[in-house]
PDB file of C-alpha atoms in Angstrom:
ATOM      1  CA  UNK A   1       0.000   0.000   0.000  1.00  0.00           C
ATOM      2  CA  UNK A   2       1.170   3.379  -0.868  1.00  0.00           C
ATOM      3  CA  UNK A   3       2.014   6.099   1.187  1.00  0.00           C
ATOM      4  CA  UNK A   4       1.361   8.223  -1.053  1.00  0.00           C
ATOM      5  CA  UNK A   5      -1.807  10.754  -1.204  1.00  0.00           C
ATOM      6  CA  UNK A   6      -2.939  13.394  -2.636  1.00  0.00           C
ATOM      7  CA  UNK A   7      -3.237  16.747  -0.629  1.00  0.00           C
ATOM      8  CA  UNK A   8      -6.122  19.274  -0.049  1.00  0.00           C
ATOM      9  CA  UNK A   9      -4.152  21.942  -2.861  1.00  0.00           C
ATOM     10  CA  UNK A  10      -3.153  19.178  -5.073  1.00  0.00           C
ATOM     11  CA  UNK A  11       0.182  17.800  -4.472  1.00  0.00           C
ATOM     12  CA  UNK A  12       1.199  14.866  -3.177  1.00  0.00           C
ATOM     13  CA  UNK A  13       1.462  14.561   0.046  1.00  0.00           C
ATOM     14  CA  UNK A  14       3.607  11.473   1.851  1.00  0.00           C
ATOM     15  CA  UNK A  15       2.149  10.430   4.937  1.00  0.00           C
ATOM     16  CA  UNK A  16       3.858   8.120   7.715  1.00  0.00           C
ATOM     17  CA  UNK A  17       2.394   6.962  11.243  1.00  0.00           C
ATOM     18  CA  UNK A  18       5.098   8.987  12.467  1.00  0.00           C
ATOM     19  CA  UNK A  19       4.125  11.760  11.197  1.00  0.00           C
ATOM     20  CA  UNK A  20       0.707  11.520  12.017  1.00  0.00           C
ATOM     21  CA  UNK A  21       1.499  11.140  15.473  1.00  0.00           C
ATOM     22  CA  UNK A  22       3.633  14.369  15.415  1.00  0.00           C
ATOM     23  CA  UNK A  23       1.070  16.223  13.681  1.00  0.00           C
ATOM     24  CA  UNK A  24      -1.419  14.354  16.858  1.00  0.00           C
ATOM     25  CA  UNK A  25       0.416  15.505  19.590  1.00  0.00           C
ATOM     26  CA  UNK A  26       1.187  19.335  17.557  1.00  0.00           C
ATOM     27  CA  UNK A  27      -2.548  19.762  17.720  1.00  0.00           C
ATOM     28  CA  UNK A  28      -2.966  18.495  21.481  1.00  0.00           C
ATOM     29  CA  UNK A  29      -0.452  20.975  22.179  1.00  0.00           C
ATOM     30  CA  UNK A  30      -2.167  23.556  20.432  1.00  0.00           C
ATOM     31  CA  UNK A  31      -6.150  22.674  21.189  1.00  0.00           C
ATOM     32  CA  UNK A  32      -5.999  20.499  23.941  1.00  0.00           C
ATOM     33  CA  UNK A  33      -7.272  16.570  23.825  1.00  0.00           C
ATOM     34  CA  UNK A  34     -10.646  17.964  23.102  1.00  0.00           C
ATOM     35  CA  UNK A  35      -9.290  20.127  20.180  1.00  0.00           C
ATOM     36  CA  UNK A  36      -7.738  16.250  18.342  1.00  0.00           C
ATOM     37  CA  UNK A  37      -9.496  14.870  15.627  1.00  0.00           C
ATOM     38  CA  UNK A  38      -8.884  12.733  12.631  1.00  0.00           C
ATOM     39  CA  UNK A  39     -10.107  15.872  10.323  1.00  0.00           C
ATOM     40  CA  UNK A  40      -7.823  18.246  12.626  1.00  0.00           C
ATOM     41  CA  UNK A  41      -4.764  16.467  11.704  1.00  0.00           C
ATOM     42  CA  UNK A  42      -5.230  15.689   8.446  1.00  0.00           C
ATOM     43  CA  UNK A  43      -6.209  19.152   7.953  1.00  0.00           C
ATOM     44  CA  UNK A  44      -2.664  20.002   9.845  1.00  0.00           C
ATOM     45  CA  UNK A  45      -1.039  17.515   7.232  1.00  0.00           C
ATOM     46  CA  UNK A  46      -2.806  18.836   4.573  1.00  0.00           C
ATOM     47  CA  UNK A  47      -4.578  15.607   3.595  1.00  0.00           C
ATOM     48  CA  UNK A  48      -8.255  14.596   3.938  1.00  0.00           C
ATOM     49  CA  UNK A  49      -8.666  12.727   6.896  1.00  0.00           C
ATOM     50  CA  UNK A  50      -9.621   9.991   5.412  1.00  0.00           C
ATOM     51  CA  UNK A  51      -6.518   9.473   4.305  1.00  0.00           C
ATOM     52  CA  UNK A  52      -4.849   8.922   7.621  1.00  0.00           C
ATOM     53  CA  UNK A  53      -6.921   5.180   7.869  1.00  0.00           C
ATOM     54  CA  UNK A  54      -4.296   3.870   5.902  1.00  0.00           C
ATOM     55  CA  UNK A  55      -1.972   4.650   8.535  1.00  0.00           C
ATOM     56  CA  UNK A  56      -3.872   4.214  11.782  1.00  0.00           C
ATOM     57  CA  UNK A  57      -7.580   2.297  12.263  1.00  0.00           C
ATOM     58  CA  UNK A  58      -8.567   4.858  14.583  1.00  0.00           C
ATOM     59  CA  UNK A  59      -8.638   8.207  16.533  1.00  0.00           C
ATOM     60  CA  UNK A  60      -7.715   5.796  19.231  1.00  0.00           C
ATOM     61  CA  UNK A  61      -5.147   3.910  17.862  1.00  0.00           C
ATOM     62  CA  UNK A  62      -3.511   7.770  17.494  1.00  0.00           C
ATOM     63  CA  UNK A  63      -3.850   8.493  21.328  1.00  0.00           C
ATOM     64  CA  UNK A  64      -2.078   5.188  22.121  1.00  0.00           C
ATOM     65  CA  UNK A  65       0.625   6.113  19.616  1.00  0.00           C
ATOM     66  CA  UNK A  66       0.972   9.388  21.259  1.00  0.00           C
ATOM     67  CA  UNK A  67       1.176   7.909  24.773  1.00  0.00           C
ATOM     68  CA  UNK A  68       3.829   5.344  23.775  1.00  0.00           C
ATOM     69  CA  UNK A  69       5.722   8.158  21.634  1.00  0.00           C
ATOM     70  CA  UNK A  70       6.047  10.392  24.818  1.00  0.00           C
ATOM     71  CA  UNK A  71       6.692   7.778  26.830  1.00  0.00           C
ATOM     72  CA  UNK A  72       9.545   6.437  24.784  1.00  0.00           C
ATOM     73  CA  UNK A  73      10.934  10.049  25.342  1.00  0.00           C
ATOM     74  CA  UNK A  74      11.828   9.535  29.015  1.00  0.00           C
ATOM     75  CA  UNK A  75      13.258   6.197  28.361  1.00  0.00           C
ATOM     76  CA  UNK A  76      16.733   6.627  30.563  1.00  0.00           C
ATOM     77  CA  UNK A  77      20.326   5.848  27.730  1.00  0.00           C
ATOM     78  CA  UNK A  78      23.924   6.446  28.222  1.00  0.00           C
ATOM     79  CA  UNK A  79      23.757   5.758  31.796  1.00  0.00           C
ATOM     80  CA  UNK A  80      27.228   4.578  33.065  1.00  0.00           C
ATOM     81  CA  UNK A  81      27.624   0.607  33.358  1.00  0.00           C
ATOM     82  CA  UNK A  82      27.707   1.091  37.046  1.00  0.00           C
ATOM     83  CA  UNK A  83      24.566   2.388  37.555  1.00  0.00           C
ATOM     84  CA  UNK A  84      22.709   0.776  40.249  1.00  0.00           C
ATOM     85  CA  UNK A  85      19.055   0.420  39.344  1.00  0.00           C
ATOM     86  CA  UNK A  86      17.230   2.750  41.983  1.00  0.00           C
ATOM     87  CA  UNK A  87      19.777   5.381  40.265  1.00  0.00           C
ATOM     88  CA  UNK A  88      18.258   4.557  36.675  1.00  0.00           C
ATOM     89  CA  UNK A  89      14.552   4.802  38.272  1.00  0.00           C
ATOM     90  CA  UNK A  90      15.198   8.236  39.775  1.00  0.00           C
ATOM     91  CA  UNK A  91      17.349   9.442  36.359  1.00  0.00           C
ATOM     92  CA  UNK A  92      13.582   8.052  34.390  1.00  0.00           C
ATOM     93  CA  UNK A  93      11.522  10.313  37.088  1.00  0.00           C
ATOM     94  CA  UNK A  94      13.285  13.312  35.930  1.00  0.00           C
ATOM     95  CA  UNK A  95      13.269  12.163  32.090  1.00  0.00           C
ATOM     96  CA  UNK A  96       9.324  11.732  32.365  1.00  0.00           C
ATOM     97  CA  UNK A  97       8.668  15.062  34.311  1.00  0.00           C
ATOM     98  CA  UNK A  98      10.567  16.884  31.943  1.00  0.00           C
ATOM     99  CA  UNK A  99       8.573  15.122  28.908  1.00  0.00           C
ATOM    100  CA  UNK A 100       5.036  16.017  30.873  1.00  0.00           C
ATOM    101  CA  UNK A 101       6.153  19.485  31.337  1.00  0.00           C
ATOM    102  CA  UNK A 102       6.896  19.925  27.723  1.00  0.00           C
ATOM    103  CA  UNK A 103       3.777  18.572  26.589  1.00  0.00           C
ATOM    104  CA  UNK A 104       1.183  19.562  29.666  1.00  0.00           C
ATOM    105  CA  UNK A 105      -2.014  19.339  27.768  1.00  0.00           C
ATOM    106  CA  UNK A 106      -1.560  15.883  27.296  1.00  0.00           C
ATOM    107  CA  UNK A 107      -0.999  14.770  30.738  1.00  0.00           C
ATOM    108  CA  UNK A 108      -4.135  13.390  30.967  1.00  0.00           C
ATOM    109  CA  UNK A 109      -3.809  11.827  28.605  1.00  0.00           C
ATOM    110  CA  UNK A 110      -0.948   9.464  29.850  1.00  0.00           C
ATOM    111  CA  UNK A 111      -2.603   9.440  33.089  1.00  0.00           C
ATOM    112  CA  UNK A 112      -5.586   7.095  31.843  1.00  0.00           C
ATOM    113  CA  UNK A 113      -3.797   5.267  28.536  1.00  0.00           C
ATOM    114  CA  UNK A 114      -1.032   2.922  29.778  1.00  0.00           C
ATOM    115  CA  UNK A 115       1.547   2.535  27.553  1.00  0.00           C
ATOM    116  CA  UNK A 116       1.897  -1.007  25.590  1.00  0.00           C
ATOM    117  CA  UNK A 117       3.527  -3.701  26.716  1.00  0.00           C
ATOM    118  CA  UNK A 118       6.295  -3.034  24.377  1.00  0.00           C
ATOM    119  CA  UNK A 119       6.904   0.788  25.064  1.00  0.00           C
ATOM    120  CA  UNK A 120       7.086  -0.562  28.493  1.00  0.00           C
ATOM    121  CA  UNK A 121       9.864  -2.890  28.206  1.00  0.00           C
ATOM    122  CA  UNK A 122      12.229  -0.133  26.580  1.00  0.00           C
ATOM    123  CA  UNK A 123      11.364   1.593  29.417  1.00  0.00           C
ATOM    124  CA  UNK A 124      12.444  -0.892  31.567  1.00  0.00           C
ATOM    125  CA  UNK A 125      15.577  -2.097  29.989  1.00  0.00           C
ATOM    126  CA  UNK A 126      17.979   0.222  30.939  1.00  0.00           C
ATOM    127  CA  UNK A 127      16.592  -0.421  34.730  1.00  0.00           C
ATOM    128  CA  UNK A 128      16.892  -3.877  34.701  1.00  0.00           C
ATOM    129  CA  UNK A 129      19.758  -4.053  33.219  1.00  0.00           C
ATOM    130  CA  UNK A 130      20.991  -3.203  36.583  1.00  0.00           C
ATOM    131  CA  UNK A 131      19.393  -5.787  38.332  1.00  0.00           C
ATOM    132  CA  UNK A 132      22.547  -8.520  38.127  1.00  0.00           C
ATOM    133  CA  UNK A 133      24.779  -6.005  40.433  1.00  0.00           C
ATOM    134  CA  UNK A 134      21.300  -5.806  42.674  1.00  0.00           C
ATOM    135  CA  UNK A 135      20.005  -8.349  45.276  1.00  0.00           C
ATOM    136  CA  UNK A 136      16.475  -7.271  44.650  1.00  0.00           C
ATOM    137  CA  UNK A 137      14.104  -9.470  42.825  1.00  0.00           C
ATOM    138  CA  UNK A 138      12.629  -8.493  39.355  1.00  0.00           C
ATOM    139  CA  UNK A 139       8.730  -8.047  40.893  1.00  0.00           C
ATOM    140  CA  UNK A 140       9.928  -5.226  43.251  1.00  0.00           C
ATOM    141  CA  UNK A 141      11.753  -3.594  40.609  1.00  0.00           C
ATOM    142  CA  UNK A 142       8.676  -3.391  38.313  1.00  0.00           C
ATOM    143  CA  UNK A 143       7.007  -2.146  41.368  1.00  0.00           C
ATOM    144  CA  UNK A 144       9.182   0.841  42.142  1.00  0.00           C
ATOM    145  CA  UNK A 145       9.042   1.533  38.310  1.00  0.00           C
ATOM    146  CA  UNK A 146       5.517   1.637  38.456  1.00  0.00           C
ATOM    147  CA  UNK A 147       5.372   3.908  41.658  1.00  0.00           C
ATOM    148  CA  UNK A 148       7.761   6.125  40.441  1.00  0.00           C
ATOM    149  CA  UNK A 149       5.596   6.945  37.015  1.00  0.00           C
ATOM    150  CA  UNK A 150       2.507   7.167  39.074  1.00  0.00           C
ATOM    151  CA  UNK A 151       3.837   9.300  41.298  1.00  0.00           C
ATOM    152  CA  UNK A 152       5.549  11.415  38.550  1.00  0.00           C
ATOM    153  CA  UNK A 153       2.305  11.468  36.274  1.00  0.00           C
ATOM    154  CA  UNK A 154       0.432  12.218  39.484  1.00  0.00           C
ATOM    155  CA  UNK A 155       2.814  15.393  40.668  1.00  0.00           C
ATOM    156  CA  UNK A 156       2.347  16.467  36.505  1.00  0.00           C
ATOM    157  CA  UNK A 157      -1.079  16.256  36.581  1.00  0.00           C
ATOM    158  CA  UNK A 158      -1.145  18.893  40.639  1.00  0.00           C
ATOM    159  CA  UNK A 159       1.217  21.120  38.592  1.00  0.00           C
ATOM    160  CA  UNK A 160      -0.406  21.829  35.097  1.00  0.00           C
ATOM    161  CA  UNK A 161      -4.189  21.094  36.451  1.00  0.00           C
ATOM    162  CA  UNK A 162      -6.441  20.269  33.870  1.00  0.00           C
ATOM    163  CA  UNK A 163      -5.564  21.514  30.760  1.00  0.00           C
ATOM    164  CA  UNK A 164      -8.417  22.481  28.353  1.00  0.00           C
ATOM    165  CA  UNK A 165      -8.441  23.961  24.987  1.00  0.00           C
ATOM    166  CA  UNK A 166      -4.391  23.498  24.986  1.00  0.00           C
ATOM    167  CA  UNK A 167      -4.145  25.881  27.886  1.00  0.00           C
ATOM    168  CA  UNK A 168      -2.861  24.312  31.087  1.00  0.00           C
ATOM    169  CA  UNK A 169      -2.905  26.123  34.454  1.00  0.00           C
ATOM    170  CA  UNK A 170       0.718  27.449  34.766  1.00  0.00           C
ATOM    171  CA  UNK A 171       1.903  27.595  38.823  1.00  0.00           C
ATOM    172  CA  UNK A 172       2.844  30.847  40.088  1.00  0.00           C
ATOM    173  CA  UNK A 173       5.940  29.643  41.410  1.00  0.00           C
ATOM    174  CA  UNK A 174       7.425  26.567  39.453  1.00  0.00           C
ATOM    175  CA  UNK A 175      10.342  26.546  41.878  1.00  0.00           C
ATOM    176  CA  UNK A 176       7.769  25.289  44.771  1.00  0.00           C
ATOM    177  CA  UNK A 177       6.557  22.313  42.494  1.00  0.00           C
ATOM    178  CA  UNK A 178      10.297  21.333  41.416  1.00  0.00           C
ATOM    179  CA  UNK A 179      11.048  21.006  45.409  1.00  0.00           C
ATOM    180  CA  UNK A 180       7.896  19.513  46.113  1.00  0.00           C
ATOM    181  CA  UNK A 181       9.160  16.526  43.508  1.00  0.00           C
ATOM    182  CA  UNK A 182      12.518  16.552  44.307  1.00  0.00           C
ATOM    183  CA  UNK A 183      11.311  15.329  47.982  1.00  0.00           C
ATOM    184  CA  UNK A 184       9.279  13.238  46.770  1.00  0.00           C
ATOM    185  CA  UNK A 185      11.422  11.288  44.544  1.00  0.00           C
ATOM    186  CA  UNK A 186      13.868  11.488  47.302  1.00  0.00           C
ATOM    187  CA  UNK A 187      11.552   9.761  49.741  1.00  0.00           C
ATOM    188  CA  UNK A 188      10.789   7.061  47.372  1.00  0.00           C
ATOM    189  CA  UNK A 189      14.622   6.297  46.269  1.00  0.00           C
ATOM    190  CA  UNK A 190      15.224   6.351  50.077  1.00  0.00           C
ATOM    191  CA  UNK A 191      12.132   3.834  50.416  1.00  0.00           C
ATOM    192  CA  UNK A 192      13.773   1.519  47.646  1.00  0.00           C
ATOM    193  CA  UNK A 193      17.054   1.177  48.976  1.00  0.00           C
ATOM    194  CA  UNK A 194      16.260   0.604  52.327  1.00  0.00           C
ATOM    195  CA  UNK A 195      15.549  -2.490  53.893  1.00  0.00           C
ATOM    196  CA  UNK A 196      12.295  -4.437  52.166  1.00  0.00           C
ATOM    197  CA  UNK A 197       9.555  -4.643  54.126  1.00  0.00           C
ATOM    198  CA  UNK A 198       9.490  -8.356  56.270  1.00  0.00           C
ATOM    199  CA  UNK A 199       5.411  -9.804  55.648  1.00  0.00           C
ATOM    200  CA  UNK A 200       3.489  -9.590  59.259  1.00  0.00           C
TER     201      UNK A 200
END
């Protein structure tokens, strides 16, 4: 099946899932989740949006690639081979703040999609990685992975509000929210490398 199409003016335009999902998460930027549409970006594209079914079955299939493409964005790299794991979880925190801050209208977004199994597991891998210079099982790793990305998408989501038409609520004083995370973070990497918890 071709890529190719032809565009509102004419010319032919080359569409990609990729760039669907950039043109996606451009207009939730812009408009807000409410603002997204299959129309909206393939009016952003310059294509029909019928055109973008060859790409993507749905407007949901598009949110899930926007989750996974955001997500995929605070995946940790380049850490040094010595890295103990609890340091790769905190280095993701800050990756996937940053990445939520940068993109607040969607927020929401990533706080009721979960990512797929597969963006998960690049998210993972540089964490567990870690795990043969760690005597802490695989289970309570995923565990503190998943606490630290709820607590992250949780702290986003106090920060920015809810965002609607693009917009989201902008603190008065950032600096209170970066120390309010930075504790928080703190107090869970503290929690993981402490002792685990003996079963009453």
């Amino acid at each position: 099946m071709s890529a190719s199409v032809r565009s509102r003016g004419g010319r032919p335009a080359v569409l990609s899932k990729e760039k669907i999902i950039t043109a996606a998460l451009a207009v939730i930027d812009q408009e807000g989740l409410e603002g997204l549409s299959m129309r909206r970006v393939g009016a952003l594209l310059g294509v029909e949006g019928m055109a973008l079914y060859r790409h993507v079955p749905n407007k949901s299939a598009i949110l899930a690639a926007v989750v996974d493409h955001l997500t995929a964005q605070a995946a940790t790299a380049d850490l040094p081979v010595d890295t103990f794991w609890t340091e790769a979880l905190v280095d993701f925190g800050h990756r996937y703040r940053a990445v939520l801050l940068r993109h607040p209208s969607a927020v929401p977004l990533l706080a009721t999609h979960p990512v797929s199994p597969a963006a998960a597991e690049a998210l993972l891998a540089p964490i567990l990685a870690a795990v043969d210079r760690a005597d802490t099982g695989i289970e309570q790793i995923q565990f503190a992975f998943q606490s630290v990305a709820v607590f992250v998408l949780g702290h986003a989501l106090a920060q920015v509000g809810t965002p609607t038409d693009g917009q989201a609520a902008q603190s008065a004083d950032a600096s209170y929210y970066d120390t309010w995370f930075d504790i928080g973070l703190s107090a869970l990497y503290r929690g993981f490398t402490a002792e685990p918890a003996r079963g009453r």
